[in-house]
């Protein structure tokens, strides 16, 4: 699993001109899943995401998590995060889980994050052509790759 985590002032995802998810201050998370991902990787990713200390404390140090800061989380599926573009000019997506595998992983991941946050997590629509807009805060962008196995 690969997560691209962006600290944002606001973010939203739109599908067919309808907003499917919107947040204020918090984290925009782009999530891609590998065919080998399972419960251990999902739990690791959800816990790491919610506990990642990238929000400022009272003295301006990045020492607070999204949970500590009372922020929101928006999760958007993005299989292209698993692209391999080392050879040629056309990326290969063989490292990405096929939709039948990735969609349940995505839904489980969102549910785990919501459970840890204690509130619903807005999302895009799996497999849809989405437009994502955000106001990056910092900017702070972190890439998280789950442990394998």
XYZ file of N, CA and C in Angstrom, residues 2-8 26-30 43-57 61-73 109 113 116-117 137 139-145:
156
model
N 0.531 2.178 -0.818
C 1.232 3.461 -0.844
C 0.216 4.553 -0.580
N 0.561 5.426 0.376
C -0.279 6.568 0.711
C 0.510 7.838 0.472
N -0.096 8.784 -0.226
C 0.465 10.116 -0.347
C -0.416 11.001 0.524
N 0.195 11.539 1.574
C -0.528 12.281 2.602
C -0.170 13.756 2.475
N -1.178 14.591 2.279
C -0.954 16.029 2.170
C -1.730 16.742 3.268
N -1.010 17.577 4.016
C -1.682 18.413 5.012
C -2.338 19.559 4.253
N -3.632 19.740 4.496
C -4.391 20.722 3.722
C -5.179 21.652 4.621
N -7.030 19.416 7.583
C -6.788 18.002 7.847
C -5.843 17.400 6.843
N -6.147 16.164 6.426
C -5.289 15.413 5.524
C -6.047 14.938 4.294
N -5.475 15.205 3.128
C -5.925 14.581 1.886
C -5.011 13.387 1.678
N -5.606 12.215 1.513
C -4.837 10.985 1.372
C -5.173 10.335 0.034
N -4.148 10.177 -0.813
C -4.275 9.416 -2.041
C -3.777 8.019 -1.719
N -4.140 -2.053 8.555
C -4.086 -1.594 9.941
C -2.875 -0.692 10.164
N -1.724 -1.082 9.610
C -0.519 -0.266 9.746
C -0.756 1.124 9.136
N -1.300 1.157 7.916
C -1.523 2.426 7.219
C -2.505 3.331 7.943
N -3.600 2.763 8.421
C -4.608 3.570 9.118
C -4.040 4.133 10.418
N -3.350 3.302 11.167
C -2.758 3.747 12.429
C -1.681 4.810 12.184
N -0.801 4.565 11.207
C 0.264 5.514 10.896
C -0.317 6.848 10.455
N -1.333 6.810 9.616
C -1.967 8.020 9.110
C -2.552 8.859 10.243
N -3.299 8.242 11.123
C -3.983 8.960 12.199
C -2.995 9.461 13.258
N -1.863 8.768 13.416
C -0.891 9.142 14.445
C 0.271 9.980 13.919
N 0.352 10.186 12.610
C 1.454 10.931 12.003
C 1.473 12.361 12.518
N 2.558 12.756 13.129
C 2.640 14.070 13.788
C 3.167 15.120 12.809
N 2.236 15.728 12.067
C 2.621 16.733 11.066
C 1.819 18.028 11.199
N 1.167 18.198 12.351
C 0.445 19.437 12.630
C 1.183 20.187 13.733
N 1.160 21.510 13.646
C 1.898 22.346 14.598
C 1.267 22.314 15.989
N 2.129 22.320 16.986
C 1.680 22.458 18.369
C 1.694 23.940 18.749
N 5.945 23.634 16.405
C 6.631 22.399 16.030
C 5.619 21.382 15.498
N 6.002 20.645 14.464
C 5.115 19.589 13.958
C 5.137 18.444 14.979
N 4.198 18.495 15.896
C 4.191 17.576 17.019
C 2.800 17.035 17.322
N 1.813 17.341 16.466
C 0.439 16.897 16.695
C -0.043 16.071 15.513
N -0.851 15.081 15.803
C -1.461 14.253 14.768
C -2.770 14.889 14.300
N -3.345 14.345 13.256
C -4.649 14.832 12.795
C -5.696 14.624 13.884
N -5.543 13.581 14.651
C -6.457 13.316 15.757
C -6.291 14.379 16.845
N -5.032 14.683 17.196
C -4.758 15.716 18.202
C -5.273 17.080 17.752
N -5.126 17.363 16.467
C -5.489 18.672 15.921
C -6.982 18.796 15.631
N -7.728 17.691 15.754
C -9.158 17.723 15.445
C -9.427 17.889 13.962
N -8.469 17.470 13.122
C -8.607 17.614 11.675
C -9.436 16.510 11.053
N -9.747 16.710 9.794
C -10.523 15.748 9.025
C -9.605 15.003 8.070
N -10.106 13.911 7.501
C -9.360 13.124 6.524
C -10.263 12.845 5.337
N -9.850 0.084 4.356
C -8.931 1.108 4.839
C -9.708 2.333 5.322
N -9.742 3.914 9.165
C -9.404 5.307 9.463
C -10.564 5.969 10.198
N -10.642 4.853 13.811
C -9.587 5.469 14.619
C -9.845 6.957 14.865
N -10.434 7.632 13.887
C -10.748 9.058 14.032
C -11.991 9.286 14.888
N -1.233 22.914 2.823
C -0.823 23.680 3.990
C 0.627 23.368 4.308
N 3.906 23.730 2.154
C 3.262 22.434 1.935
C 3.931 21.318 2.733
N 3.103 20.385 3.166
C 3.584 19.188 3.830
C 3.010 18.006 3.065
N 3.891 17.194 2.487
C 3.494 15.997 1.755
C 4.400 14.852 2.181
N 3.801 13.750 2.607
C 4.545 12.581 3.093
C 4.073 11.373 2.291
N 5.032 10.541 1.855
C 4.709 9.290 1.179
C 4.950 8.148 2.165
N 3.924 7.331 2.364
C 4.019 6.178 3.264
C 3.866 4.898 2.464
N 4.863 4.027 2.544
C 4.796 2.702 1.940
C 4.682 1.690 3.065
